[in-house]
Short mmCIF file of N, CA and C and ligand atoms in Angstrom, two decimals:
data_model
loop_
_atom_site.label_atom_id
_atom_site.label_comp_id
_atom_site.label_asym_id
_atom_site.label_seq_id
_atom_site.Cartn_x
_atom_site.Cartn_y
_atom_site.Cartn_z
N MET A 1 91.16 123.03 118.41
CA MET A 1 91.35 123.32 116.86
C MET A 1 90.33 122.55 115.99
N LYS A 2 90.39 122.93 115.43
CA LYS A 2 88.71 122.74 114.08
C LYS A 2 89.35 121.75 113.15
N ILE A 3 88.96 120.45 113.33
CA ILE A 3 88.97 119.28 112.54
C ILE A 3 88.12 118.61 112.02
N ALA A 4 88.26 119.00 110.18
CA ALA A 4 87.37 117.83 109.87
C ALA A 4 87.61 116.59 109.38
N ILE A 5 86.58 115.78 110.00
CA ILE A 5 87.00 114.36 109.48
C ILE A 5 86.05 113.64 108.78
N GLY A 6 86.26 112.29 108.08
CA GLY A 6 85.92 111.80 107.06
C GLY A 6 85.98 110.52 106.93
N SER A 7 85.32 109.53 106.22
CA SER A 7 85.94 107.68 106.27
C SER A 7 84.53 107.14 105.11
N ASP A 8 85.18 106.39 104.50
CA ASP A 8 84.27 105.62 103.82
C ASP A 8 83.43 104.55 104.44
N HIS A 9 83.10 103.49 103.95
CA HIS A 9 82.36 102.12 104.94
C HIS A 9 83.71 101.82 105.35
N GLY A 10 84.86 101.40 104.84
CA GLY A 10 85.82 100.98 105.17
C GLY A 10 87.16 101.93 106.10
N GLY A 11 86.57 102.41 106.61
CA GLY A 11 86.97 103.34 107.70
C GLY A 11 85.93 103.94 108.36
N PHE A 12 84.97 103.51 108.47
CA PHE A 12 83.98 103.62 109.69
C PHE A 12 84.02 103.49 110.90
N ALA A 13 83.86 102.46 111.27
CA ALA A 13 84.32 101.60 112.72
C ALA A 13 85.53 102.72 113.47
N LEU A 14 86.37 102.85 112.50
CA LEU A 14 87.68 103.70 112.95
C LEU A 14 87.90 105.25 113.43
N LYS A 15 86.73 105.38 112.33
CA LYS A 15 86.29 107.08 112.29
C LYS A 15 85.82 107.15 113.79
N GLU A 16 84.75 106.16 114.22
CA GLU A 16 83.81 106.52 115.20
C GLU A 16 85.07 106.18 116.42
N VAL A 17 85.84 105.48 116.54
CA VAL A 17 86.88 105.74 117.73
C VAL A 17 87.44 106.93 118.08
N ILE A 18 88.32 107.62 116.49
CA ILE A 18 88.58 108.56 116.31
C ILE A 18 87.93 109.94 117.46
N LEU A 19 86.34 109.67 116.19
CA LEU A 19 86.12 111.07 116.97
C LEU A 19 85.33 111.17 118.63
N SER A 20 85.76 109.87 119.54
CA SER A 20 85.57 109.73 120.64
C SER A 20 86.74 110.77 121.05
N LEU A 21 88.40 110.05 120.37
CA LEU A 21 89.53 110.40 121.42
C LEU A 21 89.32 112.39 121.06
N LEU A 22 88.92 112.30 119.59
CA LEU A 22 88.72 114.15 119.49
C LEU A 22 87.82 115.01 120.26
N GLN A 23 86.39 114.34 120.43
CA GLN A 23 85.82 114.63 121.72
C GLN A 23 86.56 114.75 123.16
N GLU A 24 87.22 113.89 123.53
CA GLU A 24 87.85 113.76 124.65
C GLU A 24 89.23 115.16 124.51
N LEU A 25 89.68 115.16 123.67
CA LEU A 25 90.33 115.91 123.92
C LEU A 25 89.98 117.56 123.49
N GLY A 26 88.81 117.42 123.16
CA GLY A 26 88.17 119.07 123.43
C GLY A 26 88.49 119.58 121.99
N HIS A 27 88.87 119.02 121.19
CA HIS A 27 88.74 119.58 119.84
C HIS A 27 87.17 119.93 119.18
N GLU A 28 87.45 120.82 118.15
CA GLU A 28 86.17 121.42 117.31
C GLU A 28 85.72 120.61 115.80
N ILE A 29 84.77 119.38 115.87
CA ILE A 29 84.70 118.51 115.00
C ILE A 29 83.98 119.06 113.90
N ASN A 30 83.95 118.65 112.37
CA ASN A 30 83.25 118.52 111.73
C ASN A 30 83.29 116.68 110.72
N ASP A 31 82.14 116.00 111.42
CA ASP A 31 82.20 115.29 110.54
C ASP A 31 81.56 114.84 109.35
N VAL A 32 81.69 114.57 108.55
CA VAL A 32 81.40 114.28 106.88
C VAL A 32 80.98 113.76 106.93
N GLY A 33 81.24 112.72 107.19
CA GLY A 33 80.82 111.27 107.13
C GLY A 33 81.52 110.25 106.52
N CYS A 34 81.31 108.89 106.28
CA CYS A 34 80.11 108.18 106.31
C CYS A 34 79.37 107.77 107.69
N TYR A 35 78.41 107.83 107.51
CA TYR A 35 77.84 107.53 108.97
C TYR A 35 77.37 106.26 109.12
N SER A 36 77.47 105.44 108.34
CA SER A 36 76.85 104.00 108.22
C SER A 36 77.81 102.78 107.68
N LEU A 37 77.80 101.42 107.85
CA LEU A 37 78.49 100.70 107.41
C LEU A 37 78.25 100.40 105.57
N ASN A 38 77.31 101.23 105.10
CA ASN A 38 76.83 100.81 103.85
C ASN A 38 78.05 101.61 102.75
N SER A 39 78.33 101.04 102.12
CA SER A 39 79.35 100.96 100.85
C SER A 39 79.05 102.14 100.00
N VAL A 40 80.23 103.20 100.04
CA VAL A 40 80.30 104.85 99.63
C VAL A 40 81.79 104.78 98.86
N ASP A 41 81.37 105.83 98.15
CA ASP A 41 82.79 106.39 97.33
C ASP A 41 84.01 106.97 98.23
N TYR A 42 84.90 106.62 98.39
CA TYR A 42 85.85 107.29 99.09
C TYR A 42 85.95 108.97 98.62
N PRO A 43 86.04 109.02 97.38
CA PRO A 43 86.82 110.65 96.93
C PRO A 43 85.92 111.34 97.23
N ASP A 44 84.51 111.20 97.63
CA ASP A 44 83.62 112.40 97.79
C ASP A 44 83.82 112.70 99.24
N PHE A 45 84.25 111.91 100.06
CA PHE A 45 84.48 112.14 101.96
C PHE A 45 86.27 112.95 101.63
N ALA A 46 87.16 112.36 100.96
CA ALA A 46 87.97 113.34 100.61
C ALA A 46 88.18 114.49 100.16
N ASP A 47 87.32 115.04 99.21
CA ASP A 47 86.94 115.85 98.61
C ASP A 47 86.52 116.89 99.85
N MET A 48 85.90 116.53 100.65
CA MET A 48 84.75 117.24 101.24
C MET A 48 85.63 117.46 102.59
N VAL A 49 86.21 116.83 102.76
CA VAL A 49 87.25 117.15 104.06
C VAL A 49 88.15 118.34 103.72
N ALA A 50 89.21 117.90 102.50
CA ALA A 50 89.92 118.70 101.53
C ALA A 50 89.72 120.14 100.97
N GLU A 51 88.45 120.45 101.07
CA GLU A 51 88.01 121.84 100.32
C GLU A 51 87.48 121.99 102.01
N GLN A 52 87.11 121.57 102.96
CA GLN A 52 87.19 122.53 104.11
C GLN A 52 89.07 123.01 104.53
N VAL A 53 89.28 121.80 104.39
CA VAL A 53 91.29 122.65 104.99
C VAL A 53 91.53 123.51 103.65
N VAL A 54 91.38 123.84 102.43
CA VAL A 54 91.85 124.84 101.99
C VAL A 54 91.37 125.93 102.15
N LYS A 55 89.63 125.81 102.28
CA LYS A 55 88.79 127.22 102.52
C LYS A 55 89.58 127.41 103.64
N GLY A 56 90.02 126.77 104.84
CA GLY A 56 90.31 127.65 106.36
C GLY A 56 88.78 127.00 107.16
N ASP A 57 88.18 126.29 106.91
CA ASP A 57 87.08 125.97 107.69
C ASP A 57 87.47 125.40 108.22
N ALA A 58 88.35 124.62 108.60
CA ALA A 58 88.99 123.83 109.29
C ALA A 58 90.72 123.63 109.52
N GLU A 59 91.49 123.77 110.47
CA GLU A 59 92.40 123.62 110.21
C GLU A 59 93.38 122.53 109.48
N LYS A 60 93.24 121.20 110.51
CA LYS A 60 93.62 119.90 109.92
C LYS A 60 92.19 119.29 109.33
N GLY A 61 92.81 118.15 108.76
CA GLY A 61 91.66 116.92 108.28
C GLY A 61 92.06 115.75 108.92
N ILE A 62 91.20 114.55 108.90
CA ILE A 62 91.48 113.41 109.12
C ILE A 62 90.53 112.26 108.47
N LEU A 63 91.45 111.41 107.35
CA LEU A 63 90.58 110.94 106.55
C LEU A 63 90.82 109.34 106.84
N ILE A 64 89.65 108.74 106.42
CA ILE A 64 90.25 106.83 106.82
C ILE A 64 89.23 105.86 105.76
N CYS A 65 89.91 105.11 105.74
CA CYS A 65 89.26 104.03 104.60
C CYS A 65 89.92 103.23 105.04
N GLY A 66 89.81 101.98 104.21
CA GLY A 66 90.19 100.61 104.40
C GLY A 66 92.10 100.77 104.41
N THR A 67 92.52 101.13 103.29
CA THR A 67 94.05 101.32 103.89
C THR A 67 94.74 102.45 104.01
N GLY A 68 93.63 103.31 103.72
CA GLY A 68 94.63 105.06 104.29
C GLY A 68 94.96 105.27 102.38
N ILE A 69 94.89 104.16 101.49
CA ILE A 69 95.52 104.90 100.27
C ILE A 69 94.78 105.73 99.19
N GLY A 70 93.46 105.01 99.29
CA GLY A 70 92.46 106.18 97.87
C GLY A 70 92.11 107.53 98.74
N MET A 71 91.93 107.55 100.10
CA MET A 71 91.85 109.00 100.61
C MET A 71 93.07 109.46 100.38
N SER A 72 94.36 109.04 100.75
CA SER A 72 95.54 110.12 100.22
C SER A 72 95.84 110.14 98.62
N MET A 73 95.52 109.61 97.89
CA MET A 73 95.47 110.00 96.71
C MET A 73 94.31 110.86 96.35
N ALA A 74 93.25 110.93 97.08
CA ALA A 74 92.08 111.39 96.39
C ALA A 74 92.17 112.96 97.04
N ALA A 75 92.69 112.96 98.45
CA ALA A 75 92.99 114.25 99.06
C ALA A 75 94.32 115.04 98.40
N ASN A 76 94.98 114.51 98.28
CA ASN A 76 95.89 115.23 97.76
C ASN A 76 96.02 115.55 95.67
N LYS A 77 94.86 115.41 95.32
CA LYS A 77 94.38 116.35 94.04
C LYS A 77 94.16 117.64 94.50
N HIS A 78 94.35 117.97 95.41
CA HIS A 78 93.14 119.10 96.25
C HIS A 78 94.98 120.58 96.17
N HIS A 79 94.69 121.83 95.59
CA HIS A 79 96.19 122.33 95.64
C HIS A 79 96.06 122.77 97.27
N GLY A 80 97.10 122.67 97.73
CA GLY A 80 97.15 123.01 99.22
C GLY A 80 97.20 122.32 100.33
N ILE A 81 96.84 121.02 99.67
CA ILE A 81 96.51 119.78 100.56
C ILE A 81 97.78 119.27 100.66
N ARG A 82 98.04 118.28 101.64
CA ARG A 82 99.37 117.72 101.91
C ARG A 82 98.78 116.28 102.78
N ALA A 83 98.32 115.98 102.11
CA ALA A 83 97.62 114.65 102.76
C ALA A 83 98.66 113.52 102.88
N ALA A 84 98.88 113.05 104.30
CA ALA A 84 100.05 111.68 104.52
C ALA A 84 99.12 110.58 105.11
N LEU A 85 99.74 109.23 104.33
CA LEU A 85 99.48 108.36 105.21
C LEU A 85 100.41 107.43 106.27
N CYS A 86 99.47 107.30 107.45
CA CYS A 86 100.38 107.24 108.04
C CYS A 86 99.77 106.31 108.71
N ASN A 87 101.02 105.09 109.80
CA ASN A 87 101.01 103.78 109.56
C ASN A 87 101.53 103.36 111.49
N GLY A 88 102.02 104.43 112.06
CA GLY A 88 102.46 104.80 113.11
C GLY A 88 103.30 105.69 113.76
N HIS A 89 103.93 105.67 114.95
CA HIS A 89 104.50 107.20 115.33
C HIS A 89 105.52 107.83 114.67
N TYR A 90 106.44 107.41 113.73
CA TYR A 90 107.39 107.84 113.49
C TYR A 90 106.48 108.56 111.58
N THR A 91 105.86 107.81 110.93
CA THR A 91 105.53 108.81 110.08
C THR A 91 104.65 109.76 110.19
N ALA A 92 104.02 109.47 111.63
CA ALA A 92 102.96 110.67 112.17
C ALA A 92 104.12 111.47 112.88
N SER A 93 105.28 111.61 113.36
CA SER A 93 105.78 112.91 113.57
C SER A 93 106.69 113.47 112.38
N MET A 94 107.20 112.31 111.51
CA MET A 94 107.93 113.13 110.44
C MET A 94 106.80 113.95 109.05
N SER A 95 105.58 113.45 109.54
CA SER A 95 104.69 114.25 108.18
C SER A 95 104.33 115.73 108.98
N ARG A 96 104.22 115.78 109.98
CA ARG A 96 104.50 117.48 110.75
C ARG A 96 105.79 117.87 110.24
N GLU A 97 106.69 117.05 111.19
CA GLU A 97 108.02 118.10 111.41
C GLU A 97 108.46 118.50 109.80
N HIS A 98 108.45 117.43 108.77
CA HIS A 98 109.03 117.81 107.72
C HIS A 98 108.30 117.99 106.57
N ASN A 99 106.94 117.95 106.64
CA ASN A 99 105.87 117.75 105.61
C ASN A 99 104.75 118.84 105.64
N ASP A 100 105.02 119.06 107.15
CA ASP A 100 103.51 120.04 107.27
C ASP A 100 102.49 119.11 107.03
N ALA A 101 102.00 118.23 107.20
CA ALA A 101 100.94 117.51 106.63
C ALA A 101 99.62 118.39 107.24
N ASN A 102 98.79 118.55 106.19
CA ASN A 102 97.61 119.16 106.97
C ASN A 102 96.75 118.10 106.69
N ILE A 103 96.47 116.94 106.37
CA ILE A 103 95.62 115.91 106.28
C ILE A 103 95.87 114.63 106.85
N LEU A 104 95.23 114.16 107.84
CA LEU A 104 96.07 112.83 107.96
C LEU A 104 94.94 111.44 107.49
N CYS A 105 96.15 110.62 107.18
CA CYS A 105 95.20 109.04 106.44
C CYS A 105 95.51 108.30 107.00
N MET A 106 94.52 107.24 107.05
CA MET A 106 95.28 105.72 107.81
C MET A 106 94.27 104.89 107.70
N GLY A 107 94.81 103.52 107.56
CA GLY A 107 93.69 102.56 107.14
C GLY A 107 93.02 101.91 108.08
N GLU A 108 92.08 101.47 108.12
CA GLU A 108 91.50 100.74 109.32
C GLU A 108 91.79 99.34 109.10
N ARG A 109 91.85 98.48 108.22
CA ARG A 109 92.37 97.31 107.83
C ARG A 109 93.80 97.07 107.80
N VAL A 110 94.42 97.68 108.27
CA VAL A 110 96.02 98.13 108.54
C VAL A 110 96.41 98.26 109.69
N ILE A 111 96.03 98.97 110.60
CA ILE A 111 96.30 99.41 111.96
C ILE A 111 95.25 99.47 112.71
N GLY A 112 95.47 98.67 113.74
CA GLY A 112 94.14 98.57 115.12
C GLY A 112 93.99 100.29 115.44
N PRO A 113 93.25 99.93 116.58
CA PRO A 113 92.46 101.36 117.25
C PRO A 113 93.23 102.03 118.01
N GLY A 114 94.33 101.13 119.10
CA GLY A 114 95.56 101.66 119.63
C GLY A 114 96.44 102.31 118.70
N VAL A 115 97.02 101.58 117.95
CA VAL A 115 97.83 102.95 116.86
C VAL A 115 97.07 103.52 116.48
N ALA A 116 95.66 103.56 116.02
CA ALA A 116 95.70 104.94 115.70
C ALA A 116 95.53 105.95 116.49
N GLU A 117 95.30 105.36 117.62
CA GLU A 117 95.01 106.78 118.40
C GLU A 117 96.08 107.74 118.94
N GLU A 118 97.24 106.88 119.13
CA GLU A 118 98.54 106.99 118.95
C GLU A 118 99.04 108.31 118.03
N ILE A 119 99.00 107.70 116.64
CA ILE A 119 98.85 108.55 115.65
C ILE A 119 98.31 109.41 115.79
N VAL A 120 96.90 109.79 115.92
CA VAL A 120 96.20 111.23 116.24
C VAL A 120 96.96 112.05 117.47
N ARG A 121 97.09 111.29 117.98
CA ARG A 121 97.54 112.61 119.50
C ARG A 121 99.29 112.83 118.91
N ILE A 122 100.25 112.30 118.35
CA ILE A 122 100.90 112.49 117.76
C ILE A 122 100.61 113.80 116.93
N TRP A 123 100.18 113.43 115.92
CA TRP A 123 99.90 114.28 114.64
C TRP A 123 99.61 115.42 115.20
N LEU A 124 98.50 115.36 115.91
CA LEU A 124 98.30 116.55 116.37
C LEU A 124 99.10 117.87 117.33
N ASN A 125 99.66 117.06 118.13
CA ASN A 125 100.87 117.75 119.00
C ASN A 125 102.07 117.89 118.63
N THR A 126 102.28 117.47 117.10
CA THR A 126 103.80 117.82 116.38
C THR A 126 103.38 119.15 115.30
N SER A 127 104.50 119.92 115.63
CA SER A 127 104.91 121.20 114.90
C SER A 127 105.59 121.09 113.29
N PHE A 128 105.56 121.82 112.65
CA PHE A 128 106.38 121.93 111.43
C PHE A 128 107.68 122.39 111.91
N GLU A 129 108.56 121.76 111.52
CA GLU A 129 109.75 122.66 111.85
C GLU A 129 110.48 123.28 110.80
N GLY A 130 109.95 124.00 109.61
CA GLY A 130 110.07 125.17 108.40
C GLY A 130 111.33 124.68 108.04
N GLY A 131 112.21 126.30 107.95
CA GLY A 131 113.70 125.84 107.32
C GLY A 131 113.67 125.38 106.02
N ARG A 132 114.59 124.50 105.70
CA ARG A 132 114.78 123.67 104.77
C ARG A 132 113.52 123.05 103.95
N HIS A 133 112.79 122.49 105.00
CA HIS A 133 111.66 122.00 104.95
C HIS A 133 110.27 122.67 104.33
N GLN A 134 110.38 124.10 104.87
CA GLN A 134 109.29 125.12 104.29
C GLN A 134 110.03 125.30 102.75
N ARG A 135 111.13 125.63 102.81
CA ARG A 135 111.31 125.38 100.88
C ARG A 135 110.99 124.85 99.75
N ARG A 136 111.44 123.20 100.59
CA ARG A 136 110.89 121.93 100.10
C ARG A 136 109.60 121.82 99.33
N ILE A 137 108.67 122.14 100.35
CA ILE A 137 106.96 121.87 100.30
C ILE A 137 106.53 123.15 99.25
N GLY A 138 107.24 124.47 99.37
CA GLY A 138 107.65 125.34 98.36
C GLY A 138 107.25 125.05 96.91
N LEU A 139 108.65 123.71 96.90
CA LEU A 139 108.58 123.45 95.18
C LEU A 139 107.65 122.33 94.96
N PHE A 140 106.84 122.38 95.59
CA PHE A 140 105.11 121.25 95.47
C PHE A 140 104.66 122.07 94.27
N SER A 141 104.35 121.41 92.95
CA SER A 141 103.11 122.32 91.68
C SER A 141 101.78 122.60 92.07
C1 RB5 B 1 86.68 99.51 100.00
O1 RB5 B 1 86.32 98.55 99.94
C2 RB5 B 1 88.19 100.25 100.07
O2 RB5 B 1 88.75 100.01 98.50
C3 RB5 B 1 88.50 101.72 100.31
O3 RB5 B 1 88.12 101.81 102.17
C4 RB5 B 1 89.74 101.69 100.59
O4 RB5 B 1 90.38 101.18 101.09
C5 RB5 B 1 90.65 102.62 99.10
O5 RB5 B 1 91.55 102.87 98.74
#
């Protein structure tokens, strides 16, 4: 699967962990940065990943910052983006089954790398249920 991934400095270390996992799983990755622990502005990276998903250049996106909150807020400003902040397997699976989330957001300062890897595996392997959930996401303005 083609996946766009981005982080700010607060999510940089976890992005490196997730990049290794995605490579191991054989995904095609576009890492939009950041590329160091230098302080940057998270909306810039949320915008780059969201634009790739909206255009279809990436099927899904992953965004990581300190809490995951700023990234999810910024990504959800883009029409057609359903960014979900996940902190465990329940939110990871529900965000796909019920919300058809197309961007996964996580907070490096909130969850550990093991939980984050589990979230990514579940999120990428869980399908949207459609039906009434399709109607509901169709009501988004
Ligand atoms: C950066 O210090 C921090 O504010 C950012 O990573 C994120 O948590 C914002 O929501």
